[in-house]
Short mmCIF file of C-alpha atoms in Angstrom, two decimals:
data_model
loop_
_atom_site.label_atom_id
_atom_site.label_comp_id
_atom_site.label_asym_id
_atom_site.label_seq_id
_atom_site.Cartn_x
_atom_site.Cartn_y
_atom_site.Cartn_z
CA MET A 651 -43.95 48.50 170.41
CA THR A 652 -44.91 48.81 174.08
CA PRO A 653 -44.27 52.37 175.26
CA ALA A 654 -41.62 52.97 177.89
CA PRO A 655 -42.99 53.54 181.39
CA SER A 656 -42.63 56.90 183.10
CA ILE A 657 -39.68 56.49 185.47
CA SER A 658 -37.68 58.85 187.64
CA ARG A 659 -34.02 58.17 188.34
CA ARG A 660 -32.90 57.20 191.79
CA HIS A 661 -29.37 57.65 193.08
CA PHE A 662 -27.99 54.27 194.04
CA HIS A 663 -25.02 53.03 196.02
CA ARG A 664 -24.28 49.33 196.17
CA ARG A 665 -21.91 47.73 198.61
CA LEU A 666 -20.04 45.21 196.50
CA ALA A 667 -16.60 45.42 197.94
CA GLY A 668 -15.50 43.54 201.00
CA LEU A 669 -18.10 40.80 200.82
CA PRO A 670 -16.83 37.21 200.76
CA LEU A 671 -16.50 36.16 197.15
CA ALA A 672 -17.34 33.31 194.78
CA LEU A 673 -15.59 30.36 193.18
CA ALA A 674 -16.52 27.60 190.80
CA ALA A 675 -13.50 25.44 191.61
CA VAL A 676 -11.34 25.86 194.69
CA PRO A 677 -8.34 24.06 196.15
CA ALA A 678 -7.26 22.92 199.59
CA ALA A 679 -9.65 23.83 202.39
CA ALA A 680 -12.33 25.10 200.03
CA ALA A 681 -12.39 21.84 198.10
CA ASN A 682 -13.28 20.11 201.35
CA ALA A 683 -16.34 22.31 201.59
CA ALA A 684 -18.11 20.43 198.80
CA PRO A 685 -21.33 18.93 200.14
CA HIS A 686 -21.53 15.27 201.10
CA THR A 687 -24.07 13.79 198.71
CA GLU A 688 -26.31 10.89 199.69
CA PRO A 689 -29.09 9.16 197.81
CA ASP A 690 -32.27 11.12 198.40
CA ALA A 691 -35.87 10.23 197.73
CA ALA A 692 -37.67 12.23 195.07
CA PRO A 693 -38.68 15.61 196.54
CA ARG A 694 -42.32 16.03 197.48
CA HIS A 695 -44.46 18.66 199.07
CA LYS A 696 -44.64 18.34 202.85
CA PRO A 697 -47.59 20.12 204.42
CA GLY A 698 -46.60 22.38 207.28
CA SER A 699 -42.91 22.46 206.26
CA VAL A 700 -40.89 25.57 207.07
CA VAL A 701 -37.34 26.51 206.05
CA THR A 702 -35.48 29.45 207.57
CA LEU A 703 -32.93 31.30 205.44
CA LEU A 704 -30.46 33.60 207.20
CA THR A 705 -28.97 36.73 205.67
CA ALA A 706 -26.70 39.38 207.15
CA LEU A 707 -28.10 42.08 204.87
CA GLU A 708 -31.70 43.22 205.22
CA PRO A 709 -32.86 44.26 201.74
CA PRO A 710 -33.86 47.87 201.11
CA THR A 711 -36.66 46.59 198.87
CA LEU A 712 -38.08 43.17 197.97
CA VAL A 713 -38.12 43.51 194.17
CA GLY A 714 -34.95 44.06 192.15
CA LEU A 715 -36.56 46.27 189.50
CA VAL A 716 -34.77 49.49 190.48
CA ASN A 717 -32.34 48.20 193.10
CA SER A 718 -29.54 45.62 192.93
CA ALA A 719 -28.46 45.54 196.58
CA ALA A 720 -27.20 42.17 197.82
CA GLY A 721 -30.13 41.66 200.17
CA THR A 722 -32.61 42.41 197.40
CA PHE A 723 -31.20 40.01 194.84
CA LEU A 724 -31.35 37.26 197.46
CA VAL A 725 -35.07 37.60 198.20
CA SER A 726 -36.59 39.09 195.03
CA PRO A 727 -36.54 35.86 192.94
CA LYS A 728 -38.59 33.94 195.49
CA ALA A 729 -41.68 35.83 194.32
CA VAL A 730 -40.67 37.58 191.09
CA GLU A 731 -39.11 35.46 188.34
CA GLY A 732 -37.01 36.10 185.23
CA LEU A 733 -37.02 34.90 181.66
CA LEU A 734 -34.15 32.47 182.26
CA SER A 735 -32.11 30.74 184.93
CA TYR A 736 -28.57 29.37 184.58
CA ASP A 737 -26.66 26.18 185.25
CA PHE A 738 -23.28 26.13 186.96
CA GLU A 739 -21.55 26.83 183.63
CA LEU A 740 -23.78 29.91 183.08
CA ARG A 741 -25.70 28.17 180.31
CA PRO A 742 -29.30 29.45 180.09
CA ARG A 743 -32.24 27.33 181.21
CA PRO A 744 -35.98 28.02 180.81
CA GLN A 745 -37.92 29.95 183.42
CA LEU A 746 -40.65 32.29 182.13
CA ALA A 747 -39.25 31.79 178.64
CA VAL A 748 -39.30 28.23 177.34
CA ALA A 749 -37.37 28.82 174.10
CA TRP A 750 -35.29 31.59 172.54
CA GLU A 751 -33.57 32.46 169.30
CA VAL A 752 -30.85 35.02 168.56
CA GLN A 753 -30.35 36.29 165.03
CA PRO A 754 -26.82 35.79 163.63
CA ASP A 755 -26.17 39.54 163.62
CA GLY A 756 -27.07 39.71 167.33
CA LEU A 757 -29.71 42.40 166.75
CA GLN A 758 -32.85 40.44 167.56
CA TYR A 759 -33.72 38.11 170.44
CA THR A 760 -37.00 36.20 170.22
CA PHE A 761 -38.43 34.59 173.37
CA ARG A 762 -41.29 32.06 173.41
CA LEU A 763 -43.02 32.49 176.74
CA ARG A 764 -44.44 29.91 179.08
CA ARG A 765 -48.20 29.46 178.76
CA GLY A 766 -50.65 29.19 181.61
CA VAL A 767 -48.62 31.31 184.03
CA LYS A 768 -50.55 33.56 186.41
CA TRP A 769 -49.50 36.45 188.58
CA HIS A 770 -50.13 36.07 192.28
CA ASP A 771 -53.25 38.24 191.91
CA GLY A 772 -54.68 35.81 189.34
CA ARG A 773 -54.06 37.87 186.19
CA PRO A 774 -52.37 36.07 183.24
CA PHE A 775 -48.68 36.60 182.46
CA THR A 776 -48.13 37.83 178.87
CA SER A 777 -45.54 39.32 176.56
CA ALA A 778 -46.78 42.81 177.52
CA ASP A 779 -45.31 42.22 180.98
CA VAL A 780 -41.94 41.30 179.44
CA ALA A 781 -41.90 44.41 177.25
CA PHE A 782 -42.81 46.67 180.17
CA SER A 783 -40.20 45.12 182.45
CA VAL A 784 -37.30 45.24 179.98
CA LEU A 785 -37.95 48.91 179.20
CA ALA A 786 -38.32 49.68 182.90
CA LEU A 787 -35.00 47.97 183.64
CA LYS A 788 -33.39 49.95 180.82
CA GLN A 789 -34.48 53.20 182.43
CA SER A 790 -34.19 52.52 186.16
CA HIS A 791 -32.06 49.52 187.10
CA PRO A 792 -28.47 50.38 188.18
CA ARG A 793 -26.96 47.87 185.76
CA GLY A 794 -29.97 47.49 183.47
CA ARG A 795 -29.32 50.96 182.09
CA ALA A 796 -26.15 49.57 180.51
CA THR A 797 -27.30 45.98 179.95
CA PHE A 798 -30.36 46.99 177.93
CA ALA A 799 -28.93 50.24 176.50
CA SER A 800 -28.97 48.82 172.96
CA VAL A 801 -32.57 47.58 173.18
CA SER A 802 -34.44 49.98 170.88
CA GLU A 803 -37.84 48.32 171.17
CA VAL A 804 -39.64 45.24 172.46
CA ARG A 805 -42.15 43.80 170.03
CA THR A 806 -45.08 41.68 171.20
CA PRO A 807 -46.52 39.95 168.12
CA ASP A 808 -48.71 37.78 170.35
CA ALA A 809 -49.33 37.15 174.04
CA HIS A 810 -46.61 34.50 174.25
CA THR A 811 -43.84 36.00 172.11
CA ALA A 812 -41.50 38.87 173.01
CA VAL A 813 -38.89 40.16 170.56
CA LEU A 814 -36.04 42.39 171.75
CA VAL A 815 -34.72 44.54 168.91
CA LEU A 816 -31.22 45.98 169.40
CA SER A 817 -29.45 48.92 167.79
CA LYS A 818 -26.10 47.16 168.22
CA PRO A 819 -25.05 43.69 169.44
CA ALA A 820 -24.94 42.93 173.16
CA PRO A 821 -23.42 39.42 173.38
CA PHE A 822 -23.82 39.36 177.18
CA LEU A 823 -27.58 39.90 177.03
CA LEU A 824 -28.61 36.24 177.04
CA THR A 825 -26.72 35.82 180.32
CA ALA A 826 -28.34 38.86 181.95
CA LEU A 827 -31.89 37.55 182.29
CA ALA A 828 -31.90 35.86 185.70
CA ALA A 829 -34.71 36.77 188.08
CA ALA A 830 -32.45 38.58 190.52
CA GLU A 831 -30.78 40.64 187.78
CA SER A 832 -33.68 41.30 185.40
CA PRO A 833 -37.01 40.59 187.14
CA ILE A 834 -40.22 40.43 185.12
CA VAL A 835 -42.96 42.40 186.90
CA PRO A 836 -46.71 42.76 186.19
CA ARG A 837 -47.45 45.67 183.87
CA HIS A 838 -50.99 46.03 185.20
CA VAL A 839 -49.60 46.66 188.71
CA TYR A 840 -46.72 49.00 187.88
CA GLU A 841 -47.80 50.92 184.81
CA GLY A 842 -48.47 54.62 185.26
CA ARG A 843 -46.75 54.97 188.64
CA GLU A 844 -43.27 56.00 189.72
CA LEU A 845 -41.26 52.80 189.95
CA ALA A 846 -38.74 53.53 192.69
CA SER A 847 -41.45 54.27 195.29
CA HIS A 848 -44.05 51.78 194.08
CA PRO A 849 -45.66 49.93 197.04
CA ALA A 850 -45.38 46.61 195.17
CA ASN A 851 -41.61 46.80 195.62
CA ASN A 852 -42.20 46.04 199.31
CA ALA A 853 -45.17 43.69 198.83
CA PRO A 854 -44.27 41.87 195.62
CA ILE A 855 -46.73 40.39 193.15
CA GLY A 856 -44.93 37.90 190.97
CA THR A 857 -45.20 34.57 189.19
CA GLY A 858 -42.79 32.78 191.53
CA PRO A 859 -43.15 29.72 193.75
CA PHE A 860 -43.65 31.84 196.89
CA VAL A 861 -46.23 34.50 197.69
CA PHE A 862 -45.23 37.41 199.90
CA LYS A 863 -46.86 37.33 203.35
CA GLU A 864 -45.13 39.88 205.63
CA TRP A 865 -42.00 41.93 206.23
CA GLN A 866 -41.14 42.82 209.81
CA ARG A 867 -38.37 45.39 209.42
CA GLY A 868 -35.25 44.50 211.33
CA SER A 869 -36.46 40.95 211.91
CA HIS A 870 -37.72 38.79 209.04
CA ILE A 871 -39.69 38.26 205.81
CA ILE A 872 -42.26 35.48 205.41
CA TYR A 873 -43.19 33.87 202.08
CA GLU A 874 -45.88 31.23 201.68
CA ARG A 875 -46.31 28.49 199.11
CA ASN A 876 -47.96 29.48 195.83
CA PRO A 877 -50.59 26.77 195.28
CA ASP A 878 -51.06 27.86 191.66
CA TYR A 879 -47.41 27.83 190.66
CA TRP A 880 -46.86 26.98 187.00
CA ASP A 881 -44.48 24.11 187.80
CA ALA A 882 -47.03 21.64 189.19
CA GLY A 883 -46.15 20.10 192.55
CA LYS A 884 -43.66 22.81 193.42
CA PRO A 885 -42.62 24.39 195.68
CA TYR A 886 -42.13 21.58 198.14
CA ILE A 887 -42.32 23.61 201.34
CA ASP A 888 -45.20 25.64 202.77
CA ARG A 889 -43.30 28.55 204.26
CA LEU A 890 -39.96 30.28 203.74
CA VAL A 891 -38.76 32.59 206.51
CA VAL A 892 -35.87 34.97 205.81
CA ARG A 893 -34.21 36.15 209.03
CA PHE A 894 -31.80 39.07 209.29
CA VAL A 895 -28.77 38.25 211.44
CA PRO A 896 -25.93 40.71 210.77
CA ASP A 897 -23.58 39.38 213.47
CA PRO A 898 -21.42 36.51 212.10
CA ALA A 899 -20.96 34.96 215.55
CA ALA A 900 -24.72 34.92 216.09
CA ALA A 901 -25.15 33.41 212.63
CA ALA A 902 -22.73 30.61 213.50
CA ALA A 903 -24.63 29.90 216.73
CA ALA A 904 -27.99 29.84 214.90
CA LEU A 905 -26.73 27.39 212.28
CA GLU A 906 -25.05 25.21 214.89
CA SER A 907 -28.19 25.06 217.04
CA GLY A 908 -30.50 24.46 214.10
CA THR A 909 -32.64 27.55 214.67
CA VAL A 910 -31.88 28.50 211.06
CA ASP A 911 -31.45 26.05 208.19
CA LEU A 912 -29.51 27.82 205.51
CA ALA A 913 -27.19 30.79 204.93
CA GLY A 914 -24.89 31.95 202.13
CA ALA A 915 -22.23 34.58 201.47
CA THR A 916 -19.88 33.00 204.04
CA PRO A 917 -22.24 33.96 206.89
CA VAL A 918 -19.90 32.99 209.73
CA PRO A 919 -16.32 33.97 210.66
CA ILE A 920 -13.99 32.12 208.30
CA PRO A 921 -12.09 30.46 211.19
CA ASP A 922 -15.42 28.82 212.19
CA LEU A 923 -15.96 27.10 208.85
CA ASP A 924 -13.85 24.03 209.56
CA ARG A 925 -15.56 23.57 212.93
CA LEU A 926 -19.02 23.82 211.39
CA LYS A 927 -18.02 21.50 208.57
CA ALA A 928 -17.24 18.81 211.12
CA LEU A 929 -20.75 18.91 212.61
CA PRO A 930 -22.84 15.98 211.36
CA HIS A 931 -25.97 18.05 210.70
CA LEU A 932 -24.29 20.76 208.57
CA SER A 933 -22.80 20.82 205.06
CA LEU A 934 -20.70 23.44 203.30
CA ASP A 935 -20.92 24.28 199.60
CA THR A 936 -18.92 26.70 197.44
CA ARG A 937 -21.11 26.31 194.36
CA GLY A 938 -23.95 28.59 193.32
CA ASN A 939 -22.01 31.84 193.39
CA GLU A 940 -20.93 31.90 189.76
CA TYR A 941 -23.58 34.39 188.65
CA PHE A 942 -23.51 37.24 191.17
CA ASN A 943 -20.65 36.72 193.58
CA ASN A 944 -17.88 35.90 191.13
CA SER A 945 -15.50 38.43 192.60
CA THR A 946 -11.90 39.14 193.44
CA THR A 947 -10.06 41.22 195.98
CA ARG A 948 -7.61 43.64 194.41
CA ILE A 949 -5.36 46.63 194.94
CA GLU A 950 -6.43 49.80 193.15
CA PHE A 951 -3.86 52.57 192.64
CA ASN A 952 -4.64 56.27 192.37
CA LEU A 953 -2.76 56.94 189.15
CA ASP A 954 -2.69 60.67 189.95
CA ASN A 955 -0.43 59.88 192.93
CA PRO A 956 3.19 61.07 192.43
CA TYR A 957 4.57 57.61 193.26
CA PHE A 958 2.00 55.25 191.78
CA ARG A 959 1.80 57.07 188.47
CA HIS A 960 5.13 55.30 187.72
CA ALA A 961 4.57 51.89 186.11
CA LYS A 962 7.80 50.52 187.65
CA VAL A 963 6.56 51.36 191.15
CA ARG A 964 3.29 49.52 190.52
CA GLN A 965 5.23 46.57 189.11
CA ALA A 966 7.44 46.60 192.22
CA VAL A 967 4.36 46.43 194.45
CA ALA A 968 3.11 43.45 192.44
CA HIS A 969 6.45 41.66 192.89
CA ALA A 970 6.50 42.41 196.64
CA ILE A 971 3.16 40.66 197.32
CA ASP A 972 2.73 36.92 197.81
CA ARG A 973 -0.88 36.07 196.98
CA GLU A 974 -0.58 32.59 198.45
CA VAL A 975 0.27 34.11 201.84
CA ILE A 976 -2.81 36.35 201.63
CA LEU A 977 -4.95 33.36 200.66
CA LYS A 978 -3.71 31.21 203.53
CA THR A 979 -3.46 33.77 206.33
CA VAL A 980 -6.46 36.00 205.59
CA TRP A 981 -8.88 33.59 203.91
CA TYR A 982 -7.71 30.29 205.46
CA GLY A 983 -7.24 28.70 202.04
CA TYR A 984 -10.83 29.29 200.93
CA GLY A 985 -10.14 30.58 197.44
CA LEU A 986 -7.71 30.89 194.56
CA ALA A 987 -4.93 33.31 193.72
CA ALA A 988 -6.37 35.72 191.15
CA PRO A 989 -3.57 37.92 189.80
CA GLY A 990 -5.29 39.57 186.83
CA PRO A 991 -8.35 41.74 186.21
CA ILE A 992 -10.50 38.72 185.23
CA SER A 993 -10.99 36.00 187.80
CA PRO A 994 -10.05 32.38 187.03
CA VAL A 995 -13.65 31.58 187.93
CA LEU A 996 -14.76 33.23 184.66
CA ARG A 997 -13.15 30.38 182.78
CA ALA A 998 -14.54 31.42 179.39
CA PHE A 999 -12.54 34.68 179.55
CA TYR A 1000 -9.65 34.12 181.98
CA GLU A 1001 -6.18 34.29 180.38
CA PRO A 1002 -3.67 32.45 182.61
CA ALA A 1003 -0.74 33.44 180.39
CA ALA A 1004 -1.29 37.19 180.76
CA GLY A 1005 2.05 37.58 182.53
CA VAL A 1006 1.15 39.32 185.78
CA PRO A 1007 4.30 39.83 187.91
CA GLY A 1008 4.79 37.10 190.50
CA PHE A 1009 6.32 37.27 193.97
CA ASP A 1010 9.97 38.34 193.68
CA ARG A 1011 11.24 40.69 196.39
CA LYS A 1012 14.65 41.25 194.76
CA ARG A 1013 13.01 42.29 191.52
CA ALA A 1014 10.74 44.69 193.46
CA GLU A 1015 13.80 46.34 195.03
CA ALA A 1016 15.48 46.70 191.64
CA LEU A 1017 12.43 48.27 190.02
CA LEU A 1018 12.11 50.84 192.80
CA ASP A 1019 15.78 51.76 192.34
CA GLU A 1020 15.24 52.07 188.58
CA ALA A 1021 12.23 54.32 189.18
CA GLY A 1022 14.49 56.70 191.13
CA PHE A 1023 13.17 56.03 194.63
CA ALA A 1024 16.27 55.07 196.59
CA ARG A 1025 16.14 54.16 200.27
CA GLY A 1026 16.76 57.03 202.65
CA ALA A 1027 18.91 56.91 205.77
CA ASP A 1028 16.01 55.36 207.62
CA GLY A 1029 15.58 52.71 204.90
CA VAL A 1030 12.35 54.23 203.61
CA ARG A 1031 11.91 55.10 199.93
CA PHE A 1032 8.59 56.95 200.33
CA ARG A 1033 5.45 56.96 202.49
CA VAL A 1034 1.86 56.34 201.35
CA SER A 1035 -1.54 55.59 202.85
CA HIS A 1036 -3.56 52.47 202.13
CA ASP A 1037 -7.36 52.73 202.51
CA VAL A 1038 -9.57 49.81 203.47
CA PHE A 1039 -12.89 49.09 205.11
CA ASP A 1040 -14.22 46.16 207.16
CA GLY A 1041 -12.40 43.13 208.57
CA GLY A 1042 -11.23 41.28 205.46
CA GLY A 1043 -9.88 44.42 203.81
CA ASN A 1044 -8.05 45.43 206.99
CA ARG A 1045 -6.37 42.03 207.31
CA VAL A 1046 -5.17 42.26 203.71
CA GLY A 1047 -4.06 45.84 204.38
CA GLN A 1048 -1.91 44.77 207.31
CA TYR A 1049 -0.21 42.15 205.15
CA ILE A 1050 0.43 44.73 202.42
CA ARG A 1051 1.91 47.10 205.00
CA GLN A 1052 4.35 44.44 206.16
CA ALA A 1053 5.21 43.22 202.64
CA LEU A 1054 5.94 46.69 201.27
CA ALA A 1055 7.97 47.68 204.34
CA ARG A 1056 10.43 44.97 203.32
CA VAL A 1057 11.13 46.78 200.05
CA GLY A 1058 11.29 50.25 201.60
CA ILE A 1059 7.74 51.55 201.16
CA ASP A 1060 6.24 52.83 204.41
CA VAL A 1061 2.46 52.22 204.43
CA THR A 1062 -0.11 53.62 206.84
CA VAL A 1063 -3.31 51.58 206.78
CA ARG A 1064 -6.45 53.70 207.16
CA THR A 1065 -9.57 51.77 208.16
CA GLN A 1066 -12.98 53.44 207.93
CA GLU A 1067 -16.64 52.59 207.73
CA PHE A 1068 -18.08 51.94 204.29
CA GLY A 1069 -19.64 55.35 203.61
CA ALA A 1070 -16.48 57.20 204.58
CA TYR A 1071 -14.41 54.89 202.38
CA ILE A 1072 -16.66 55.48 199.35
CA LYS A 1073 -16.50 59.25 199.84
CA ARG A 1074 -12.72 59.25 200.28
CA VAL A 1075 -11.96 57.07 197.25
CA TYR A 1076 -14.64 57.99 194.72
CA THR A 1077 -15.75 61.52 195.63
CA ASP A 1078 -12.82 63.24 197.30
CA ARG A 1079 -10.18 61.05 195.60
CA ASP A 1080 -8.14 61.49 198.76
CA PHE A 1081 -6.28 58.17 198.60
CA ASP A 1082 -2.98 56.71 197.44
CA PHE A 1083 -4.03 53.09 196.97
CA ASN A 1084 -6.68 50.79 198.41
CA ASN A 1085 -7.80 47.18 198.48
CA GLN A 1086 -11.39 46.13 197.91
CA GLY A 1087 -13.65 43.43 196.56
CA MET A 1088 -14.67 43.69 192.91
CA SER A 1089 -17.82 41.94 191.74
CA GLN A 1090 -17.17 40.55 188.26
CA MET A 1091 -20.76 39.39 187.72
CA PHE A 1092 -21.54 36.98 184.89
CA ASP A 1093 -19.72 38.70 182.01
CA PRO A 1094 -16.72 41.07 181.71
CA ALA A 1095 -18.77 43.67 179.83
CA VAL A 1096 -21.10 43.94 182.83
CA GLY A 1097 -18.77 43.40 185.78
CA ILE A 1098 -15.25 44.40 184.68
CA GLN A 1099 -15.32 47.06 181.97
CA ARG A 1100 -16.57 49.70 184.43
CA PHE A 1101 -13.25 49.61 186.36
CA TYR A 1102 -10.90 50.11 183.39
CA TRP A 1103 -12.85 52.07 180.76
CA SER A 1104 -11.63 55.68 180.66
CA LYS A 1105 -15.18 56.89 179.97
CA ASN A 1106 -16.19 55.46 183.33
CA PHE A 1107 -13.94 57.76 185.35
CA ARG A 1108 -16.84 59.29 187.24
CA PRO A 1109 -15.93 61.02 190.53
CA GLY A 1110 -18.73 60.53 193.03
CA VAL A 1111 -19.89 57.20 191.54
CA PRO A 1112 -18.83 54.21 193.65
CA PHE A 1113 -17.08 51.24 192.05
CA SER A 1114 -16.32 53.02 188.81
CA ASN A 1115 -12.84 53.71 187.38
CA GLY A 1116 -11.36 54.85 190.70
CA ALA A 1117 -7.79 54.50 189.44
CA HIS A 1118 -8.35 57.20 186.79
CA TYR A 1119 -6.94 54.75 184.26
CA ASP A 1120 -6.90 56.06 180.69
CA ASN A 1121 -5.56 53.87 177.90
CA PRO A 1122 -7.06 54.24 174.39
CA GLU A 1123 -6.01 50.69 173.48
CA VAL A 1124 -7.81 49.24 176.51
CA ASP A 1125 -10.86 51.34 175.66
CA ARG A 1126 -10.80 49.93 172.14
CA LEU A 1127 -10.48 46.33 173.35
CA LEU A 1128 -13.28 46.67 175.89
CA GLU A 1129 -15.63 48.43 173.52
CA ALA A 1130 -14.99 45.89 170.76
CA ALA A 1131 -15.50 42.92 173.10
CA ALA A 1132 -18.78 44.37 174.37
CA VAL A 1133 -20.34 44.06 170.88
CA GLU A 1134 -18.44 41.09 169.41
CA ASN A 1135 -20.74 38.15 168.65
CA ASP A 1136 -18.00 35.71 167.63
CA VAL A 1137 -17.06 33.77 170.77
CA ALA A 1138 -13.42 33.14 169.79
CA LYS A 1139 -12.84 36.75 168.73
CA ARG A 1140 -14.42 38.02 171.93
CA ARG A 1141 -12.19 35.80 174.06
CA ALA A 1142 -9.14 37.02 172.14
CA LEU A 1143 -10.07 40.65 172.79
CA TYR A 1144 -10.36 40.01 176.53
CA ALA A 1145 -7.10 38.04 176.52
CA GLU A 1146 -5.28 41.02 175.02
CA PHE A 1147 -6.97 43.32 177.55
CA GLN A 1148 -5.58 41.15 180.36
CA ARG A 1149 -2.08 41.26 178.88
CA VAL A 1150 -2.15 45.07 178.72
CA ILE A 1151 -3.35 45.33 182.32
CA ALA A 1152 -0.61 42.89 183.40
CA ARG A 1153 1.98 45.28 181.97
CA GLU A 1154 0.48 48.56 183.17
CA LEU A 1155 -1.06 47.41 186.47
CA PRO A 1156 -3.57 50.16 187.27
CA THR A 1157 -4.84 47.50 189.66
CA ILE A 1158 -3.34 44.28 191.03
CA GLY A 1159 -5.53 41.22 191.46
CA LEU A 1160 -5.10 39.31 194.71
CA VAL A 1161 -7.53 36.51 195.59
CA ALA A 1162 -10.84 35.09 194.42
CA VAL A 1163 -12.34 34.18 197.78
CA ALA A 1164 -14.65 31.20 198.00
CA GLN A 1165 -18.11 32.22 199.08
CA VAL A 1166 -19.51 29.47 201.28
CA THR A 1167 -23.08 28.33 201.83
CA VAL A 1168 -23.78 26.58 205.13
CA ALA A 1169 -26.85 24.35 205.16
CA ASN A 1170 -28.59 21.90 207.43
CA ARG A 1171 -28.34 18.47 205.84
CA ARG A 1172 -32.10 18.02 206.12
CA ILE A 1173 -32.49 20.69 203.40
CA GLY A 1174 -32.12 19.79 199.72
CA GLY A 1175 -32.47 21.68 196.45
CA HIS A 1176 -31.10 24.98 197.69
CA THR A 1177 -28.21 25.21 195.19
CA VAL A 1178 -29.27 24.01 191.75
CA GLY A 1179 -27.45 26.46 189.47
CA ALA A 1180 -25.20 29.48 189.16
CA GLU A 1181 -27.63 31.74 191.03
CA GLY A 1182 -27.39 29.60 194.17
CA LEU A 1183 -29.41 31.02 197.05
CA SER A 1184 -30.51 33.87 194.77
CA GLY A 1185 -32.57 31.38 192.76
CA ASN A 1186 -36.31 31.00 193.19
CA PHE A 1187 -36.16 28.02 195.61
CA ALA A 1188 -38.81 26.10 193.69
CA ASP A 1189 -36.69 22.96 194.27
CA LEU A 1190 -36.06 23.58 197.97
CA HIS A 1191 -37.27 20.61 200.01
CA LEU A 1192 -36.95 18.68 203.24
CA LYS A 1193 -35.21 15.34 202.84
CA GLY A 1194 -36.63 12.07 204.00
#
């Protein structure tokens, strides 16, 4: 067994909420965003070729070993790879591992590693690097602490075999091994030093198709082609430039003018998408967000509130809201209604028959009367505050204010910057209800359990169980699903979880918003699987 590295913990806050979100299949306007496909010659390396990728979020670090910020998981895989990558259906594909086997009891995962792979400094890649990285992720990565919690040891019987031994099953593990989520780093570089402050985090040494060149803070990152990449002939471009452009209007201008080639995470104002889509040199794509950005917007109630602790009041709120109106007016049709705790994008787990209350204003009025909150002389039943941050959340908040006013609930929308919102909701718990984005990730055990598990009520920790929801039956269902190896049984557990949440409504799902990639049509190979622009870009090429 490879010993665990010496690692110190680092407090971490990740901004998940409020970002534009992901879809695998979308209707109406979003369906029109599918790229126009034309016959293309086989990709080939073009000397001197440069592609510029735009991102609104400058990463805090360039390697996702101890940090899972959105900017980091975009750039980290370009240099530092993972054991696996994933197709659009989240099925695993080889990367640093070429074959894998899981024992029937789910307690042992054996990976056969790719031979002939070298780190950017020329040293060979071996199973010792895999063992070191998995144990480092278990100790230091914000999600890796939970993902790899059951990994008791990593055996390395030879240089090209790594065996993960688990104390209990973790059926999501085989989906958690993408480069951006679980990067494999060189043991000889990292071993013996504190990981969070390691200089290699800002000057990565990896096995990937691109070698780090420079990082000009506030401006750009430059990667250059790895001439010794294990996949012969790739990458097809000589230089990748990542530019930081936080202003959406400036991003739209840069894409329109051609000064940047590619941008994801709906980089422009949503009203601009149809205009950009009409330009002959640009294409829009909603694929490639299934792995990380599979998210929904939702209402979260403070169940300690004297009004929202009543299930009938929460049900009334659900009946008073028309998700289709939110989808059309706030997100311009780019998305799907997502009423439950699991998004319809997670098709393997989504239960459409969960029975979430639909739009019915008369029923909302009746439920509020039954709950004992009659209208006063001024027509108001009670007054509450609704907390949001950033533009999308505020637009949804204004709709909620208007919708609830019609059933006698007076809502004051409080908009604040992100840090103040996090403190108010998760530290001070000074809120009545909010709306926010919820990243569901690639599996409910990783992306959803944290919001509903009573053991994850952790004041001060962002994006935990902010509702203070406590239901022993839901705890049982979530805990059982997290270790259930049988696919059908696991789906049934999550289906029952969704039915319970539909009745009790500690949260109300609203919309799964389509996250859009805008690309110059001269660029190919940017979206080849579920990781999308967070892939390694080995297939990125110039057409023609």
